[in-house]
Amino acid sequence: MSEVDIAVIKPEICSQIMKSYIWLQTSDGSIQQVEQEVAMFCPMICHEVIQKGIGSSKNYAISLPQRVNSAILSLILDYCRFHQVAGRSNKERKSFDEKFIRMDTKRLCELTSAADSLQLKPLVDLTSRALARIIEGKSPEEIREIFHLPDDLTEEEKLEPLKNTTDDPRIRLLNRLYAKKRKELKERQKLKNVEVEEERVDDRSVDDLLSFINGDNGDSKGIKTSKSKKKNRRRKDQQKSTSANESVKNHYKELNGLNSVYCSAEVGQKSRAGVDATSNVHDVEDDIFSSKNELDDGDIDDEIDPALKEKIDREVEDFARRLNSDWPERMQEILSFGHERKPVHFSLNGNGSLRRYANSEQR
Amino acid sequence: MANSPCQEIDVSSKRSKSSDKEVCFDRISRLPDVLIQHILSFLPTKEAMTTSILSKRWLPIWTSVPIIDLQDSRSCRTDSSLRLRFGQFVTRVLILNKMACLDKFRLEFNMVDHPSYVKTWFRDAVSRDVKELDITVHGTQSFPILKLPFVLFTAKTLQVLKLSNEVELHVPGTVSLPCLKVLHLVWIKYRNDESVSRIFADCHVLQELVLHIYVGDNTTISNISIPTLKIMSIRFATGQHKHQLKINAPILEYLNLEDNLGLEFDLELSGSKCIELNVGYGGWNMLSLFLEISYNLQLLVLAKNDNCRGLGLECRWKPPKYVPECLLSSLERVDFKGFEDVAYQLRMVKYILGNAQVLKMMDIFTDGDLPLESKLDVLKKLLMFPRGSKECQLHFN
């Protein structure tokens, strides 16, 4: 028999002699050898072999990243073994992928992580898509249950997912105004007698103050209609701001501490302490909650049309000027009102804006 | 990144069986931010946003996904306040998304009553170096069409542009789309005949073009001259309209053409390797034309669409004057879908089978509703046709 015949008769033996293997060590310490073409399908292993020249023997096994344990490695190698064969049709590959991806979420997460550490992008995409499909269409409670996520957000945080609300140019303008006002207030306090200030107690009634705010914030149409719509909403708990005007107003409210008064008069419910760092972000919350049911039924009056924007900016300036003039009385109002409800104290934010803190008990 | 509640669970369940530990552990939150963003990138943006209230870890992640994919609801079609709300929603999402570079911006919506919003969105996307733009607009009574802002035509990083429905393409004087590889223009309206050719003139790396043209879009000539084009799919909707199709795409490899108008052709397609012809109102004569001009054709797919039925016009077929080059030297495979046992179709198959010298396979698919005996009849007829290529196999489904 010629050599060729021998090769034909015993192909398995021949191919085993011919094949080269790569040695891999997983995070749990076990070392195994893997066919070269299969292992080299992973870019990270490929890199280690070529750049560092390791992996050719047991002593110089390639240490795989910590996220790759033996069980996951065997899954990954199954994937590589199938896909590294060149002649497969797209249909075959797709059908393999669909069967391959059927595993529990725990394993999917581990596989995503491991494939990422081995830089195996097609597998990362496959597992990510599978996880996305699991998340899609489910309510937050369902998702938390499937993935065992801790429900560690407070109610208020659920309403305001982003702390960096200073991105909005209007809010930045307000913060600048507050900073200016605070500066002026400090200067005035230096000059004036504290006793003198105490005498100038503002005894306007709640209603007067409310109408002052309402009237001054212009665009009454926008505010009033939105207020009435608020009462009809089926949403859960919080008060919402619904227009750019509202957000401007809310910032002033926060500062004035008339927040609680305002809400209870208008909406007929106690405000939550500290709930208001409202901004345009609030409107996004509306959308988040209702996103499962298509569009939200909240926001109607939010106008970001440029013409209206200028109008709003003018109103901001106007109101700022008014604040400027009655600033000391306002401060007194805050302090006296706050006393009746809950202990409040003010402190400065990093960016210089005033922030009101209440009890940590917010539910 | 360790989430303390998560660790608490871990510790407490360590005391119990290891299987319990596996059950209670929040594995997905341990993935790095980049991976969670990758997962969220496969979701429509509204879904991705809802993950922000899952837990502390997930709170800010959706704002770092470089993909914005938004679609309004069907009720927006008739309700203008809903449309406005959607418009505001899109604006807010753009404000909140903090990525400086967007990979994809996909939008499908009924035209809002403030077109200035829409232009702002596009400007924002372009300023964020968006790579893929996919816009589908449904016109409304008050705003039946969206005029695209000129800023789109100088988007330096745009690689994929897909426009659909009530969009008007008005191309400015300067067009600069140096990265555009894929362009889909589906049922859109054009300012004039030059609109499309002006875009093509400035797309130096365009590889894929999908063009769906309907009657009434203000064009009478489609002049497609793109030296870099590799894949093209053109579809003409039915109508009474004289339309000329000029194609100059020397390295085109794949062409899919559906003609329901009866086009006048002016074609330069020498590079095409694979052509798929979907015959409608235009008739089968284009088969001969394409065989003649595509010297390197390897795969030919023939199909007949619904617009063809009962018109009778398509029953005419004249074979080419001389045997086309591709039949002699390159055509290896022919798929014939929707085959019917009628004279002209049998003639076409006979012509190809007889003249194709290197044909390896002809696959014939009939409609499912033929009874078995007639299928066998047809098969017998086909098998009797002389074959120019010895290796040719005939498959019948």
Coordinates of C-alpha atoms in Angstrom, one line a residue, chain B residues 85-361:
Chain B
R85 CA -46.2 65.4 21.9
F86 CA -44.2 62.9 19.9
G87 CA -42.2 65.8 18.5
Q88 CA -41.4 67.1 21.9
F89 CA -40.5 63.6 23.1
V90 CA -38.0 63.2 20.3
T91 CA -36.4 66.5 21.2
R92 CA -36.1 65.6 24.8
V93 CA -34.5 62.2 24.0
L94 CA -32.0 64.1 21.9
I95 CA -31.2 66.4 24.8
L96 CA -30.9 63.6 27.3
N97 CA -28.8 61.3 25.2
K98 CA -25.2 62.3 26.0
M99 CA -23.3 60.6 23.3
A100 CA -21.2 62.9 21.3
C101 CA -21.2 60.5 18.4
L102 CA -24.3 58.7 17.2
D103 CA -24.1 55.4 15.3
K104 CA -27.7 55.4 14.2
F105 CA -30.7 57.7 14.2
R106 CA -33.8 56.0 13.1
L107 CA -37.2 57.8 13.0
E108 CA -40.6 56.8 11.8
F109 CA -43.3 59.3 12.4
N110 CA -46.3 61.2 11.1
M111 CA -45.2 64.7 10.2
V112 CA -45.5 67.0 13.2
D113 CA -47.1 70.4 12.7
H114 CA -43.8 72.2 13.4
P115 CA -41.4 71.3 10.7
S116 CA -38.7 73.4 12.5
Y117 CA -38.5 70.6 15.1
V118 CA -37.6 68.1 12.5
K119 CA -34.9 70.2 11.0
T120 CA -33.4 70.7 14.5
W121 CA -33.3 66.9 15.0
F122 CA -31.4 66.4 11.8
R123 CA -29.0 69.2 12.6
D124 CA -28.3 67.6 15.9
A125 CA -27.8 64.2 14.5
V126 CA -25.4 65.5 11.8
S127 CA -23.5 67.5 14.4
R128 CA -23.1 64.3 16.4
D129 CA -21.4 62.6 13.4
V130 CA -24.2 60.2 12.9
K131 CA -23.3 57.2 10.8
E132 CA -26.7 55.9 9.8
L133 CA -29.9 57.9 9.2
D134 CA -33.1 56.1 8.6
I135 CA -36.1 58.3 8.2
T136 CA -39.6 57.4 7.3
V137 CA -42.2 60.2 7.2
H138 CA -45.9 59.9 6.9
G139 CA -47.4 63.1 5.6
T140 CA -50.5 64.6 7.2
Q141 CA -53.2 66.9 5.8
S142 CA -51.5 70.0 7.1
F143 CA -48.0 68.9 6.3
P144 CA -48.1 66.4 3.4
I145 CA -44.3 66.3 2.9
L146 CA -41.1 66.9 4.6
K147 CA -38.5 68.9 2.9
L148 CA -35.1 67.7 3.9
P149 CA -32.8 70.3 5.3
F150 CA -29.6 71.0 3.4
V151 CA -27.5 70.1 6.4
L152 CA -28.0 66.4 5.6
F153 CA -26.2 66.7 2.3
T154 CA -22.9 67.8 3.9
A155 CA -22.9 65.1 6.6
K156 CA -19.2 64.1 6.6
T157 CA -19.6 60.9 8.6
L158 CA -22.8 59.6 7.1
Q159 CA -22.4 56.0 5.8
V160 CA -26.0 54.9 5.5
L161 CA -28.9 57.0 4.4
K162 CA -32.4 55.6 4.1
L163 CA -35.4 57.8 3.3
S164 CA -38.9 56.7 2.9
N165 CA -42.3 58.0 1.9
E166 CA -43.3 61.6 2.2
V167 CA -39.9 63.1 1.9
E168 CA -38.9 65.6 -0.7
L169 CA -35.4 65.4 -2.0
H170 CA -34.2 68.8 -2.9
V171 CA -30.5 68.7 -3.3
P172 CA -28.5 71.9 -2.7
G173 CA -25.7 73.1 -4.8
T174 CA -23.0 71.6 -2.7
V175 CA -23.2 68.0 -1.8
S176 CA -20.6 66.3 0.2
L177 CA -21.2 62.8 1.4
P178 CA -17.7 61.4 1.4
C179 CA -18.5 58.3 3.5
L180 CA -21.9 57.3 2.1
K181 CA -21.9 53.7 1.2
V182 CA -25.6 52.8 1.3
L183 CA -28.4 54.8 0.0
H184 CA -32.1 53.8 0.0
L185 CA -34.7 56.1 -1.6
V186 CA -38.0 54.5 -1.2
W187 CA -41.1 56.0 -2.7
I188 CA -39.9 59.5 -2.1
K189 CA -40.5 62.7 -4.1
Y190 CA -37.9 64.5 -6.0
R191 CA -37.6 68.1 -6.9
N192 CA -36.7 67.3 -10.4
D193 CA -34.8 64.9 -12.6
E194 CA -31.4 66.2 -11.5
S195 CA -32.0 65.7 -7.8
V196 CA -30.9 62.1 -7.8
S197 CA -28.0 62.4 -10.2
R198 CA -26.7 65.3 -8.2
I199 CA -26.4 63.1 -5.2
F200 CA -24.7 60.3 -7.1
A201 CA -22.2 62.7 -8.5
D202 CA -20.9 63.5 -5.1
C203 CA -21.0 60.0 -3.6
H204 CA -17.6 58.6 -4.3
V205 CA -17.8 55.4 -2.3
L206 CA -21.4 54.5 -2.8
Q207 CA -21.8 50.7 -2.9
E208 CA -25.4 49.9 -2.4
L209 CA -28.5 51.7 -3.9
V210 CA -32.1 50.9 -3.4
L211 CA -34.5 53.0 -5.4
H212 CA -38.3 52.6 -5.4
I213 CA -39.9 55.0 -7.8
Y214 CA -43.6 55.8 -8.2
V215 CA -45.5 57.7 -10.8
G216 CA -45.8 61.3 -9.7
D217 CA -42.5 61.8 -8.0
N218 CA -41.5 64.4 -10.5
T219 CA -39.0 62.4 -12.4
T220 CA -39.1 61.0 -15.9
I221 CA -35.5 59.9 -16.1
S222 CA -33.6 57.9 -13.6
N223 CA -29.9 58.5 -14.4
I224 CA -27.8 56.3 -12.3
S225 CA -24.2 56.7 -13.0
I226 CA -22.1 55.4 -10.1
P227 CA -18.7 53.9 -10.8
T228 CA -18.4 52.3 -7.4
L229 CA -21.8 50.7 -7.2
K230 CA -21.9 47.0 -6.3
I231 CA -25.5 46.3 -5.3
M232 CA -28.6 47.8 -6.7
S233 CA -32.3 47.2 -6.3
I234 CA -34.7 49.2 -8.4
R235 CA -38.4 49.0 -8.3
F236 CA -40.9 50.9 -10.3
A237 CA -44.5 51.1 -9.2
T238 CA -47.3 50.5 -11.7
G239 CA -48.6 53.4 -13.6
Q240 CA -49.1 55.0 -17.0
H241 CA -45.8 56.8 -17.3
K242 CA -43.0 57.1 -19.7
H243 CA -39.8 56.6 -17.8
Q244 CA -36.3 56.2 -18.9
L245 CA -33.8 54.2 -16.9
K246 CA -30.1 54.9 -17.5
I247 CA -27.7 52.8 -15.6
N248 CA -24.0 53.1 -15.8
A249 CA -22.5 50.9 -13.2
P250 CA -19.5 49.0 -14.6
I251 CA -18.6 47.1 -11.4
L252 CA -22.2 46.3 -10.4
E253 CA -22.4 42.7 -9.1
Y254 CA -26.0 42.3 -8.2
L255 CA -29.0 43.9 -9.7
N256 CA -32.6 43.4 -8.8
L257 CA -35.1 45.1 -11.1
E258 CA -38.9 45.2 -11.0
D259 CA -40.4 47.0 -13.8
N260 CA -44.1 47.9 -13.8
L261 CA -44.0 50.8 -16.1
G262 CA -42.5 49.6 -19.3
L263 CA -39.2 51.3 -19.1
E264 CA -36.9 52.6 -21.7
F265 CA -33.5 51.2 -21.0
D266 CA -30.0 52.6 -21.5
L267 CA -27.8 50.3 -19.7
E268 CA -24.1 49.7 -19.0
L269 CA -23.9 46.6 -16.8
S270 CA -21.0 44.7 -18.0
G271 CA -19.8 43.7 -14.5
S272 CA -23.0 42.2 -13.3
K273 CA -22.6 38.7 -11.9
C274 CA -26.1 38.2 -10.5
I275 CA -29.3 39.7 -11.9
E276 CA -32.8 39.2 -10.5
L277 CA -35.6 40.3 -12.8
N278 CA -39.0 40.8 -11.5
V279 CA -41.3 41.2 -14.5
G280 CA -44.4 43.2 -14.3
Y281 CA -46.3 45.3 -16.6
G282 CA -43.1 45.9 -18.5
G283 CA -43.0 42.5 -20.0
W284 CA -40.4 39.9 -20.7
N285 CA -38.5 41.7 -23.4
M286 CA -36.1 43.0 -21.0
L287 CA -34.8 39.5 -20.4
S288 CA -33.2 39.5 -23.8
L289 CA -31.8 42.9 -23.2
F290 CA -30.2 42.0 -20.0
L291 CA -28.8 38.8 -21.4
E292 CA -27.2 40.8 -24.1
I293 CA -25.5 43.4 -22.0
S294 CA -24.4 41.4 -19.1
Y295 CA -21.3 39.7 -20.3
N296 CA -20.3 38.3 -17.0
L297 CA -23.6 37.1 -15.8
Q298 CA -23.3 34.0 -13.6
L299 CA -26.7 33.8 -11.8
L300 CA -30.0 34.8 -13.3
V301 CA -33.2 34.8 -11.3
L302 CA -36.5 35.3 -13.1
A303 CA -39.8 36.0 -11.4
K304 CA -43.2 37.3 -12.3
N305 CA -45.1 39.6 -10.0
D306 CA -48.8 40.1 -9.6
N307 CA -49.0 43.1 -11.8
C308 CA -48.4 40.9 -14.8
R309 CA -51.3 38.7 -14.6
G310 CA -54.0 38.8 -17.2
L311 CA -52.5 41.7 -19.1
G312 CA -51.3 39.6 -22.0
L313 CA -48.6 42.1 -22.8
E314 CA -46.0 40.1 -21.1
C315 CA -46.6 37.2 -23.3
R316 CA -44.5 38.6 -26.0
W317 CA -40.9 37.5 -25.9
K318 CA -38.4 37.9 -28.7
P319 CA -35.2 36.1 -28.3
P320 CA -32.0 38.1 -28.8
K321 CA -30.6 38.5 -32.3
Y322 CA -27.4 36.7 -31.5
V323 CA -26.7 34.3 -28.7
P324 CA -25.6 36.4 -25.8
E325 CA -22.0 36.2 -24.6
C326 CA -23.0 35.3 -21.1
L327 CA -24.9 32.2 -22.2
L328 CA -21.8 31.0 -23.9
S329 CA -19.2 31.6 -21.2
S330 CA -20.5 32.6 -17.8
L331 CA -24.1 31.8 -17.0
E332 CA -24.0 28.9 -14.5
R333 CA -27.3 29.0 -12.8
V334 CA -30.9 30.1 -13.6
D335 CA -33.8 30.2 -11.1
F336 CA -37.2 30.6 -12.5
K337 CA -39.9 31.4 -10.0
G338 CA -43.6 31.3 -10.7
F339 CA -43.2 29.2 -13.8
E340 CA -46.3 28.6 -15.8
D341 CA -47.0 26.1 -18.5
V342 CA -47.5 28.7 -21.2
A343 CA -46.0 28.9 -24.6
Y344 CA -43.7 31.9 -24.2
Q345 CA -42.3 30.7 -20.9
L346 CA -41.5 27.3 -22.4
R347 CA -39.8 29.1 -25.3
M348 CA -37.7 31.1 -22.9
V349 CA -36.6 28.0 -21.0
K350 CA -35.9 26.1 -24.1
Y351 CA -33.8 29.0 -25.5
I352 CA -31.7 29.2 -22.4
L353 CA -31.3 25.5 -21.9
G354 CA -30.3 25.1 -25.5
N355 CA -27.8 27.8 -25.7
A356 CA -26.2 27.9 -22.3
Q357 CA -22.9 26.2 -22.7
V358 CA -21.7 26.3 -19.1
L359 CA -25.0 26.1 -17.3
K360 CA -24.8 23.9 -14.2
M361 CA -28.3 24.2 -12.8

